[in-house]
């Protein structure tokens, strides 16, 4: 009976209420993952003392400890965790408890084989490499609720615990019978009838028409566009249900002071599911920042931070950061001395309030023995330990000024998972890398405005003077109405290539691109072209070339203006419009139909920022130096980072408080990987 009740209780509706707003978690912290269950208890104090000596204030524990928490079904051993939390607290270290559901114990796999994930090829997982579970399994969700309920009852009011991380890097969907049945049920709830599903999916094509729900396949092979997009939405909802199943039981037993998050992996831009929707149901969001092979790409790393911040439009945590190197890259090289510190400060500059290294120390015989750590197999510091300690000390000095602050942007880039999926299902050109196209916009806009948000099209756009929407392939009628209202109210909208081609069911819009916004644009896309060779373009934003993708536009309304035109090239595009703009209401709508080379993209972005009157709060800095501005009660904090290969000198228009070096300065010298944290204190703000 218990197991039946458990199963019934566990399978909760996937859709959660709207975002749970919560006050921000405690101040600026540097920390590390720590696995006390992997070490003799007499070792703990030495580790925690070294963490404390380095200035670490945060430890994440538990996310792989299920076999230590529940060594046999229904038998819980939590006293060790209570002692570990108390020991951490005694060293001034706050604890995040990770729910242990990313690595189920062997007894669970043996007793409940129905919980095992089956991959798209029909291969059933087995024990031993973590993540072998099915995210849809009612039995697994019941067992998750039990173990998380035990943890929340025991530690939900523990003063040493400040947050809960649900699971660890949600990753694999499952093709087991339970998932399949749930997918069909999800479709039935969405469409109501097979007739409506067939109509929306256009299944007369190739005689695909379905006459039974259980005929419908799962996955995103070369299937029907409507089916594939709905499958990704189903995966999103299933992960939301998996997450809600645990969040509900934590919220039932834990102190509201203890915030709930999860750590999304996949280098940030993974699109296995809609990460913004998953993040909406939490108290705050975290991501795992790994560079892997090579070195910091500050544009990509900063943009990923801004993508993560944009999911909830609030600050976030970096729950995992490589301590110099990983163990899974083709070449797991080390970041340069000072480069790890540079990454931490760039993450903070883009809105991180906590950064935790993965991991403190390698288990002597686990699968990740070569991974970067802060102490070696002897438990003694490795070279990076001193860099971590320096960074923690700097964060302590800047914490008061940064408290309650966050980046403020007048410019936003729209990032839409439906559009990501729709284009990736049918790229038309293997060279069309949507993240790369978005980063082109980000690089140019960040250079011109020094702060850029990356947000979902459904957010409040009126906060921005300029909104750019590269590759906004799916534009539903609701999003179209929001974008039109934004422009008419005075916003400046730039639509990029491939925008407005599909409706919300991934079907072609009957109108030419930009579909429901074509009338507003006063122009349209006459034809799209995947390019083999670059095509020259020139106009108001400068001259250069279109590469990878080019759309022939037409300007049809009398007040629609061609601002960029193709030169002689592939014949179809010769002399035709590449970009069109038009005043609408109190704003403007612009469509750029081509991927542009970097220099021309930069001058186009600068023109957009100028014309929108954005970017007024910038600090003049030399090339290679990034400015990150966070605004809060203490004033404006400018985090300067020298990403260049040579030392840099930054002259300041006015004296600013040097939070790391002390005093007021009118200039700063930045070595390679150098960091400066400066404060323009607001009038009336208390002195440090
Ligand atoms: C992921 C996982 C961690 C660890 C690291 C190694 O982020 O969350 O458990 O495996 O990778 O880089």
Coordinates of C-alpha atoms in Angstrom, one line a residue, residues 97-664:
X97 CA 22.7 20.4 0.3
X98 CA 22.5 18.8 -3.0
X99 CA 19.6 16.3 -3.3
X100 CA 21.3 13.0 -4.2
X101 CA 19.1 12.0 -7.0
X102 CA 21.6 12.2 -9.9
X103 CA 23.3 9.0 -8.6
X104 CA 20.8 6.3 -7.3
X105 CA 22.3 3.5 -5.1
X106 CA 22.7 -0.1 -6.4
X107 CA 19.9 -1.4 -4.2
X108 CA 17.5 1.0 -6.0
X109 CA 18.6 -0.1 -9.4
X110 CA 18.3 -3.8 -8.4
X111 CA 14.9 -3.5 -6.6
X112 CA 13.3 -1.1 -9.1
X113 CA 14.5 -1.7 -12.6
X114 CA 11.5 0.2 -13.9
X115 CA 13.3 3.3 -12.8
X116 CA 16.1 2.8 -15.3
X117 CA 16.5 5.2 -18.3
X118 CA 16.2 3.8 -21.8
X119 CA 18.0 5.8 -24.5
X120 CA 16.7 6.5 -28.0
X121 CA 18.3 3.3 -29.3
X122 CA 16.5 1.2 -26.8
X123 CA 19.5 0.7 -24.6
X124 CA 18.6 0.3 -21.0
X125 CA 21.1 1.9 -18.5
X126 CA 22.6 0.1 -15.6
X127 CA 24.3 1.0 -12.3
X128 CA 27.7 2.5 -11.9
X129 CA 28.0 5.7 -14.0
X130 CA 25.4 7.9 -12.3
X131 CA 22.4 9.4 -14.1
X132 CA 20.9 5.9 -14.9
X133 CA 17.4 6.9 -13.9
X134 CA 14.4 7.9 -15.9
X135 CA 13.2 11.4 -15.2
X136 CA 9.6 10.4 -15.8
X137 CA 9.5 7.3 -13.6
X138 CA 6.8 7.5 -10.9
X139 CA 8.6 5.0 -8.8
X140 CA 11.8 7.0 -9.0
X141 CA 10.0 10.2 -8.1
X142 CA 8.5 8.5 -5.1
X143 CA 11.9 7.3 -3.9
X144 CA 13.2 10.8 -4.6
X145 CA 10.5 12.3 -2.5
X146 CA 11.3 9.9 0.3
X147 CA 15.0 10.6 0.5
X148 CA 14.6 14.4 0.0
X149 CA 11.8 14.4 2.6
X150 CA 14.1 12.8 5.1
X151 CA 16.8 15.4 4.3
X152 CA 14.5 18.3 4.5
X153 CA 12.9 17.1 7.8
X154 CA 16.3 16.7 9.3
X155 CA 18.1 19.8 7.9
X156 CA 15.3 22.1 6.9
X157 CA 15.9 24.3 9.9
X158 CA 19.6 23.7 10.3
X159 CA 21.2 27.2 10.6
X160 CA 24.3 25.9 8.7
X161 CA 22.2 25.1 5.6
X162 CA 21.5 28.1 3.4
X163 CA 20.3 26.5 0.2
X164 CA 19.2 23.3 -1.5
X165 CA 20.4 22.2 -5.0
X166 CA 17.9 19.8 -6.6
X167 CA 19.7 16.9 -8.3
X168 CA 22.8 17.8 -10.5
X169 CA 22.8 19.0 -14.1
X170 CA 19.5 17.6 -15.4
X171 CA 20.6 15.9 -18.6
X172 CA 19.1 12.8 -20.3
X173 CA 15.5 12.3 -21.4
X174 CA 14.3 8.7 -21.5
X175 CA 12.5 6.6 -24.0
X176 CA 11.1 4.0 -21.6
X177 CA 7.4 2.9 -21.8
X178 CA 6.4 5.3 -19.0
X179 CA 7.9 8.3 -20.7
X180 CA 6.2 7.3 -24.0
X181 CA 2.8 7.0 -22.3
X182 CA 3.3 10.3 -20.7
X183 CA 4.3 12.0 -24.0
X184 CA 1.1 10.7 -25.6
X185 CA -0.9 12.0 -22.6
X186 CA 0.8 15.3 -22.9
X187 CA -0.1 15.6 -26.5
X188 CA -3.7 14.6 -25.8
X189 CA -3.9 17.4 -23.2
X190 CA -2.4 19.9 -25.6
X191 CA -4.4 19.2 -28.7
X192 CA -7.6 17.7 -27.4
X193 CA -8.1 15.5 -30.5
X194 CA -6.0 13.7 -33.1
X195 CA -7.8 15.8 -35.7
X196 CA -6.4 19.0 -34.2
X197 CA -2.9 17.5 -33.8
X198 CA -2.9 16.3 -37.4
X199 CA -4.1 19.7 -38.6
X200 CA -1.4 21.6 -36.7
X201 CA 1.3 19.2 -37.7
X202 CA 0.3 19.1 -41.3
X203 CA 0.4 15.2 -41.2
X204 CA -1.2 14.8 -44.7
X205 CA 2.4 15.2 -45.7
X206 CA 3.9 11.7 -46.5
X207 CA 0.6 10.2 -45.1
X208 CA 1.9 10.8 -41.6
X209 CA -1.6 11.3 -40.2
X210 CA -2.0 9.6 -36.8
X211 CA -5.2 7.7 -35.9
X212 CA -4.1 6.6 -32.5
X213 CA -2.1 8.5 -29.9
X214 CA 0.2 5.5 -29.2
X215 CA 1.3 5.5 -32.8
X216 CA 3.1 8.8 -32.3
X217 CA 6.9 8.4 -32.0
X218 CA 9.2 10.2 -29.6
X219 CA 12.4 12.1 -30.1
X220 CA 13.8 14.6 -32.6
X221 CA 15.1 12.5 -35.5
X222 CA 14.2 13.8 -38.9
X223 CA 10.6 13.8 -37.8
X224 CA 7.6 16.1 -38.4
X225 CA 8.6 19.7 -37.4
X226 CA 5.6 20.0 -35.1
X227 CA 6.2 16.7 -33.5
X228 CA 9.8 17.5 -32.8
X229 CA 9.1 20.9 -31.3
X230 CA 6.4 19.5 -29.1
X231 CA 8.7 16.7 -27.9
X232 CA 11.2 19.3 -26.7
X233 CA 8.4 21.1 -24.8
X234 CA 7.4 17.7 -23.3
X235 CA 11.0 17.1 -22.2
X236 CA 11.0 20.6 -20.6
X237 CA 7.7 19.9 -18.7
X238 CA 8.9 16.5 -17.6
X239 CA 12.1 18.0 -16.1
X240 CA 9.9 20.7 -14.4
X241 CA 7.8 17.9 -12.9
X242 CA 10.9 16.0 -11.8
X243 CA 12.2 19.2 -10.1
X244 CA 8.8 20.2 -8.6
X245 CA 8.5 16.8 -7.1
X246 CA 11.5 17.5 -4.9
X247 CA 11.0 21.3 -4.5
X248 CA 7.6 20.7 -3.0
X249 CA 8.8 18.4 -0.3
X250 CA 11.8 20.7 0.5
X251 CA 9.4 23.7 0.7
X252 CA 7.1 21.7 3.0
X253 CA 9.8 21.0 5.6
X254 CA 12.5 23.6 5.1
X255 CA 12.8 27.1 6.5
X256 CA 11.9 29.7 3.8
X257 CA 15.4 31.2 4.6
X258 CA 16.9 28.1 2.8
X259 CA 16.6 28.9 -0.9
X260 CA 16.1 26.3 -3.7
X261 CA 18.2 26.1 -6.9
X262 CA 19.6 23.7 -9.3
X263 CA 22.9 23.8 -11.2
X264 CA 22.4 23.7 -15.0
X265 CA 25.4 22.3 -16.8
X266 CA 26.1 21.8 -20.5
X267 CA 28.3 24.9 -20.7
X268 CA 25.2 27.1 -20.3
X269 CA 23.9 27.1 -23.9
X270 CA 22.7 23.5 -24.0
X271 CA 19.1 23.2 -25.2
X272 CA 18.1 19.7 -24.1
X273 CA 15.1 21.6 -22.6
X274 CA 13.9 25.1 -22.0
X275 CA 16.2 26.3 -19.2
X276 CA 14.4 29.5 -18.6
X277 CA 11.1 27.6 -17.9
X278 CA 13.0 25.2 -15.5
X279 CA 14.6 28.2 -13.7
X280 CA 11.3 30.0 -13.3
X281 CA 10.1 27.4 -10.6
X282 CA 13.2 27.9 -8.4
X283 CA 14.2 30.6 -5.8
X284 CA 17.4 31.3 -7.8
X285 CA 19.4 29.7 -10.6
X286 CA 22.9 28.4 -10.8
X287 CA 25.1 27.2 -13.6
X288 CA 28.4 25.2 -13.9
X289 CA 31.0 27.3 -15.7
X290 CA 33.6 25.1 -17.4
X291 CA 36.0 26.2 -20.1
X292 CA 37.5 22.8 -20.7
X293 CA 40.2 22.9 -23.3
X294 CA 41.8 26.3 -24.1
X295 CA 41.4 29.5 -22.3
X296 CA 38.8 32.1 -21.2
X297 CA 36.7 33.4 -24.1
X298 CA 35.4 36.5 -22.2
X299 CA 32.7 37.2 -24.7
X300 CA 31.3 33.7 -24.6
X301 CA 31.7 33.4 -20.8
X302 CA 30.2 36.8 -20.2
X303 CA 27.3 36.1 -22.5
X304 CA 26.7 32.8 -20.8
X305 CA 26.5 34.6 -17.5
X306 CA 24.1 37.0 -19.0
X307 CA 22.0 34.2 -20.5
X308 CA 21.8 32.6 -17.1
X309 CA 21.0 35.9 -15.4
X310 CA 18.3 36.4 -18.0
X311 CA 16.4 33.2 -17.2
X312 CA 15.1 34.9 -14.0
X313 CA 16.4 38.4 -14.6
X314 CA 18.2 38.4 -11.3
X315 CA 21.6 37.4 -9.9
X316 CA 22.7 33.8 -9.9
X317 CA 25.4 31.5 -8.6
X318 CA 28.2 29.6 -10.4
X319 CA 27.8 26.3 -8.5
X320 CA 30.8 24.7 -10.3
X321 CA 34.0 26.3 -11.7
X322 CA 37.1 24.5 -12.8
X323 CA 40.0 25.0 -10.4
X324 CA 42.5 25.6 -13.3
X325 CA 41.6 22.5 -15.3
X326 CA 39.1 19.7 -15.9
X327 CA 39.6 16.0 -16.8
X328 CA 37.2 15.5 -19.7
X329 CA 38.5 17.7 -22.4
X330 CA 40.5 16.4 -25.4
X331 CA 43.4 18.3 -23.9
X332 CA 42.6 19.3 -20.3
X333 CA 45.1 22.1 -20.2
X334 CA 45.3 24.5 -17.2
X335 CA 44.2 28.1 -17.3
X336 CA 47.1 30.5 -16.9
X337 CA 48.1 31.7 -13.5
X338 CA 45.6 34.5 -12.6
X339 CA 43.1 33.3 -15.3
X340 CA 40.9 31.4 -12.8
X341 CA 40.6 34.6 -10.7
X342 CA 39.8 36.5 -13.9
X343 CA 36.9 34.1 -14.6
X344 CA 35.6 34.4 -11.1
X345 CA 35.6 38.2 -11.3
X346 CA 34.0 38.2 -14.8
X347 CA 31.2 35.9 -13.4
X348 CA 30.7 38.3 -10.5
X349 CA 30.7 41.3 -12.9
X350 CA 27.9 39.7 -14.9
X351 CA 25.8 39.0 -11.8
X352 CA 27.2 36.0 -9.9
X353 CA 26.9 36.3 -6.1
X354 CA 28.6 33.0 -5.3
X355 CA 31.2 31.0 -7.1
X356 CA 32.1 27.4 -6.0
X357 CA 35.0 25.4 -7.3
X358 CA 34.5 21.8 -8.4
X359 CA 36.1 20.1 -6.6
X360 CA 37.9 20.5 -3.3
X361 CA 39.8 17.2 -3.5
X362 CA 39.7 14.1 -5.8
X363 CA 38.4 10.8 -4.3
X364 CA 41.4 8.5 -4.3
X365 CA 39.6 6.1 -6.6
X366 CA 36.6 7.7 -8.2
X367 CA 36.2 8.3 -12.0
X368 CA 37.6 11.8 -11.8
X369 CA 41.1 11.5 -10.4
X370 CA 42.7 13.9 -12.8
X371 CA 40.3 16.7 -12.4
X372 CA 41.5 20.1 -11.1
X373 CA 41.1 20.5 -7.3
X374 CA 42.2 22.9 -4.6
X375 CA 44.2 20.3 -2.6
X376 CA 46.1 17.3 -3.8
X377 CA 45.7 13.6 -2.9
X378 CA 47.7 14.3 0.3
X379 CA 45.1 16.9 1.3
X380 CA 47.7 19.7 0.9
X381 CA 47.2 22.8 -1.2
X382 CA 48.0 22.7 -5.0
X383 CA 49.3 25.9 -6.7
X384 CA 45.8 27.2 -7.5
X385 CA 44.9 27.2 -3.8
X386 CA 46.8 30.5 -3.3
X387 CA 45.0 32.1 -6.3
X388 CA 41.7 31.0 -4.8
X389 CA 42.7 32.5 -1.4
X390 CA 43.6 35.8 -3.1
X391 CA 40.3 35.9 -4.9
X392 CA 38.3 35.2 -1.7
X393 CA 40.2 38.0 0.1
X394 CA 39.4 40.4 -2.7
X395 CA 35.7 39.4 -2.7
X396 CA 35.6 40.0 1.1
X397 CA 36.9 43.5 0.5
X398 CA 34.4 44.3 -2.2
X399 CA 31.4 42.5 -0.7
X400 CA 29.8 45.5 1.0
X401 CA 29.9 47.6 -2.1
X402 CA 28.5 44.8 -4.2
X403 CA 25.8 43.8 -1.8
X404 CA 22.4 44.0 -3.4
X405 CA 23.9 45.1 -6.7
X406 CA 23.3 43.7 -10.2
X407 CA 24.1 44.6 -13.8
X408 CA 21.7 47.1 -15.4
X409 CA 21.3 47.1 -19.2
X410 CA 19.5 49.3 -21.7
X411 CA 20.1 46.7 -24.4
X412 CA 18.7 43.2 -24.7
X413 CA 19.1 40.3 -27.0
X414 CA 16.2 37.8 -27.3
X415 CA 17.0 34.2 -26.9
X416 CA 14.2 31.8 -27.6
X417 CA 14.4 28.0 -27.1
X418 CA 11.5 27.3 -29.6
X419 CA 13.5 29.1 -32.3
X420 CA 16.8 27.4 -31.3
X421 CA 15.1 24.0 -31.7
X422 CA 13.2 24.9 -34.9
X423 CA 16.3 26.0 -36.7
X424 CA 18.5 23.2 -35.4
X425 CA 15.9 20.6 -36.5
X426 CA 16.3 21.9 -40.1
X427 CA 19.5 24.1 -40.3
X428 CA 19.6 24.4 -44.1
X429 CA 23.3 25.1 -43.6
X430 CA 25.5 23.2 -41.2
X431 CA 27.5 26.5 -40.9
X432 CA 24.5 28.3 -39.3
X433 CA 25.5 28.2 -35.7
X434 CA 22.7 30.1 -33.8
X435 CA 24.8 30.6 -30.6
X436 CA 27.6 31.9 -32.8
X437 CA 25.2 34.3 -34.6
X438 CA 23.9 35.5 -31.2
X439 CA 27.4 36.0 -29.9
X440 CA 28.1 38.2 -33.0
X441 CA 25.3 40.5 -31.9
X442 CA 26.4 40.3 -28.2
X443 CA 30.0 41.1 -29.1
X444 CA 29.0 44.2 -31.0
X445 CA 26.4 45.4 -28.6
X446 CA 28.5 44.8 -25.5
X447 CA 31.3 46.8 -27.1
X448 CA 29.0 49.7 -27.7
X449 CA 26.8 49.6 -24.6
X450 CA 29.0 47.7 -22.1
X451 CA 26.1 45.9 -20.6
X452 CA 23.6 43.5 -22.4
X453 CA 20.8 41.4 -21.1
X454 CA 19.9 38.1 -22.8
X455 CA 16.3 37.4 -22.2
X456 CA 13.2 35.4 -23.4
X457 CA 10.9 37.2 -25.8
X458 CA 8.1 37.0 -23.1
X459 CA 9.7 39.3 -20.6
X460 CA 8.9 43.0 -20.1
X461 CA 10.7 44.6 -23.0
X462 CA 9.9 48.2 -22.1
X463 CA 12.9 48.2 -19.8
X464 CA 15.1 48.3 -22.8
X465 CA 15.9 51.1 -25.4
X466 CA 17.1 48.5 -27.9
X467 CA 16.1 44.9 -28.4
X468 CA 17.9 42.7 -30.9
X469 CA 16.4 39.4 -32.0
X470 CA 18.8 37.3 -34.1
X471 CA 17.3 34.0 -35.5
X472 CA 13.9 34.6 -33.9
X473 CA 12.5 31.9 -36.1
X474 CA 9.3 31.1 -34.2
X475 CA 7.2 34.2 -33.6
X476 CA 3.8 33.4 -32.2
X477 CA 1.0 35.8 -32.5
X478 CA 1.4 36.7 -28.8
X479 CA 5.1 37.4 -29.1
X480 CA 4.4 39.4 -32.3
X481 CA 1.9 41.5 -30.4
X482 CA 4.4 42.2 -27.6
X483 CA 7.1 43.2 -30.0
X484 CA 4.8 45.5 -32.0
X485 CA 3.6 47.2 -28.7
X486 CA 7.2 47.6 -27.6
X487 CA 8.1 49.4 -30.9
X488 CA 5.0 51.6 -30.9
X489 CA 5.8 52.7 -27.3
X490 CA 9.2 53.9 -28.4
X491 CA 11.4 50.8 -28.5
X492 CA 13.9 50.0 -31.2
X493 CA 13.7 46.4 -32.4
X494 CA 16.2 44.8 -34.7
X495 CA 15.1 41.4 -36.1
X496 CA 17.9 39.2 -37.4
X497 CA 18.1 36.5 -40.1
X498 CA 15.5 33.7 -40.2
X499 CA 13.1 35.7 -38.0
X500 CA 9.3 35.1 -38.2
X501 CA 9.4 32.1 -40.4
X502 CA 7.4 29.7 -38.2
X503 CA 4.3 29.8 -36.0
X504 CA 4.0 28.3 -32.5
X505 CA 3.5 24.8 -34.0
X506 CA 6.7 25.0 -36.0
X507 CA 4.6 25.4 -39.2
X508 CA 5.6 27.9 -41.9
X509 CA 3.8 31.2 -41.5
X510 CA 1.6 31.8 -44.5
X511 CA 3.1 35.3 -44.8
X512 CA 6.7 35.9 -45.9
X513 CA 9.2 36.6 -43.1
X514 CA 9.0 38.3 -40.6
X515 CA 5.5 36.7 -40.7
X516 CA 3.2 38.5 -38.3
X517 CA 5.6 41.5 -38.2
X518 CA 5.8 42.0 -42.0
X519 CA 3.1 44.6 -42.0
X520 CA 4.8 46.5 -39.2
X521 CA 8.1 46.3 -41.1
X522 CA 6.6 47.6 -44.3
X523 CA 8.7 45.0 -46.1
X524 CA 9.4 41.3 -46.2
X525 CA 11.9 38.6 -47.1
X526 CA 11.5 37.7 -50.8
X527 CA 13.8 34.7 -50.5
X528 CA 16.4 33.1 -48.1
X529 CA 19.8 31.7 -49.3
X530 CA 22.3 29.5 -47.5
X531 CA 25.6 30.8 -48.9
X532 CA 28.5 28.9 -50.2
X533 CA 30.5 32.1 -50.8
X534 CA 30.4 35.5 -49.1
X535 CA 28.5 38.3 -50.8
X536 CA 29.5 42.0 -50.5
X537 CA 27.1 44.3 -48.7
X538 CA 27.3 48.1 -48.1
X539 CA 25.1 50.9 -46.8
X540 CA 24.5 53.2 -43.8
X541 CA 26.2 50.8 -41.3
X542 CA 29.3 50.5 -43.5
X543 CA 30.7 47.9 -45.9
X544 CA 31.7 44.3 -45.6
X545 CA 30.3 40.9 -46.5
X546 CA 27.3 38.7 -45.8
X547 CA 28.5 35.2 -44.9
X548 CA 26.8 31.9 -44.3
X549 CA 23.2 33.2 -44.7
X550 CA 21.5 36.0 -46.7
X551 CA 17.9 36.9 -47.3
X552 CA 16.7 39.1 -50.1
X553 CA 14.4 41.8 -48.6
X554 CA 12.0 44.2 -50.2
X555 CA 10.9 47.6 -48.8
X556 CA 7.2 48.0 -49.6
X557 CA 5.9 50.8 -47.4
X558 CA 6.7 54.3 -48.5
X559 CA 8.5 55.0 -45.2
X560 CA 10.4 51.8 -45.2
X561 CA 14.1 52.5 -45.9
X562 CA 16.8 50.2 -47.3
X563 CA 19.9 50.6 -45.1
X564 CA 22.1 47.9 -46.5
X565 CA 22.2 46.4 -50.0
X566 CA 24.0 43.4 -51.5
X567 CA 26.7 43.9 -54.1
X568 CA 27.4 41.6 -57.1
X569 CA 27.7 38.0 -55.9
X570 CA 25.5 35.0 -56.4
X571 CA 23.2 36.6 -58.9
X572 CA 19.9 36.4 -56.9
X573 CA 21.0 39.0 -54.4
X574 CA 22.8 41.5 -56.6
X575 CA 21.8 45.0 -55.7
X576 CA 18.9 43.7 -53.6
X577 CA 18.1 45.0 -50.0
X578 CA 19.8 43.3 -47.1
X579 CA 18.4 45.4 -44.3
X580 CA 15.3 47.5 -44.0
X581 CA 14.2 49.9 -41.3
X582 CA 10.9 51.7 -40.7
X583 CA 9.6 54.2 -38.0
X584 CA 6.6 52.7 -36.2
X585 CA 4.7 54.6 -33.5
X586 CA 7.4 56.2 -31.4
X587 CA 10.0 53.6 -32.2
X588 CA 11.6 51.8 -35.1
X589 CA 11.6 48.2 -36.5
X590 CA 14.5 47.0 -38.5
X591 CA 15.2 43.7 -40.2
X592 CA 18.7 42.5 -41.0
X593 CA 18.5 39.5 -43.4
X594 CA 22.2 38.5 -43.4
X595 CA 24.9 37.2 -41.2
X596 CA 27.6 39.9 -41.4
X597 CA 31.3 39.8 -41.0
X598 CA 32.6 40.8 -37.6
X599 CA 33.7 44.4 -38.4
X600 CA 30.5 45.3 -40.2
X601 CA 28.5 43.6 -37.4
X602 CA 30.4 45.8 -34.9
X603 CA 29.6 49.0 -36.8
X604 CA 26.0 48.0 -37.2
X605 CA 25.6 47.3 -33.5
X606 CA 27.2 50.7 -32.7
X607 CA 24.7 52.4 -35.0
X608 CA 21.8 50.6 -33.4
X609 CA 22.9 51.6 -29.9
X610 CA 23.5 55.2 -31.0
X611 CA 20.2 55.5 -32.8
X612 CA 18.4 54.0 -29.7
X613 CA 20.1 56.5 -27.4
X614 CA 21.4 53.5 -25.3
X615 CA 24.8 53.0 -23.7
X616 CA 25.2 56.2 -21.8
X617 CA 26.7 54.6 -18.7
X618 CA 30.0 53.4 -20.3
X619 CA 33.5 53.8 -19.0
X620 CA 36.2 54.6 -21.7
X621 CA 38.7 51.7 -21.7
X622 CA 41.3 50.4 -24.1
X623 CA 40.8 47.4 -26.3
X624 CA 41.0 44.1 -24.5
X625 CA 39.7 45.6 -21.2
X626 CA 36.1 44.6 -20.2
X627 CA 34.0 46.8 -18.0
X628 CA 31.3 45.1 -15.9
X629 CA 29.0 47.5 -14.1
X630 CA 26.9 46.5 -11.1
X631 CA 24.5 49.0 -9.6
X632 CA 23.3 48.8 -6.0
X633 CA 22.7 50.7 -2.8
X634 CA 26.4 51.6 -2.4
X635 CA 26.6 53.1 -5.9
X636 CA 28.1 51.8 -9.2
X637 CA 30.8 49.1 -9.0
X638 CA 33.0 48.8 -12.1
X639 CA 34.9 45.6 -12.4
X640 CA 37.6 46.0 -15.0
X641 CA 39.2 42.9 -16.5
X642 CA 42.2 42.9 -18.8
X643 CA 41.6 40.1 -21.2
X644 CA 44.2 41.3 -23.5
X645 CA 47.6 39.8 -24.0
X646 CA 49.5 42.9 -22.8
X647 CA 49.3 45.1 -19.8
X648 CA 46.7 47.9 -20.0
X649 CA 46.4 51.4 -18.6
X650 CA 42.9 52.9 -17.9
X651 CA 42.6 56.6 -17.2
X652 CA 39.4 57.6 -15.4
X653 CA 37.4 60.8 -15.9
X654 CA 36.9 61.2 -12.1
X655 CA 38.4 59.6 -9.0
X656 CA 36.9 56.3 -8.1
X657 CA 37.3 54.2 -4.9
X658 CA 39.7 51.3 -5.5
X659 CA 38.0 48.5 -3.5
X660 CA 40.9 46.1 -3.9
X661 CA 43.9 48.4 -3.6
X662 CA 42.3 51.1 -1.4
X663 CA 42.0 54.8 -1.7
X664 CA 40.7 56.9 -4.6

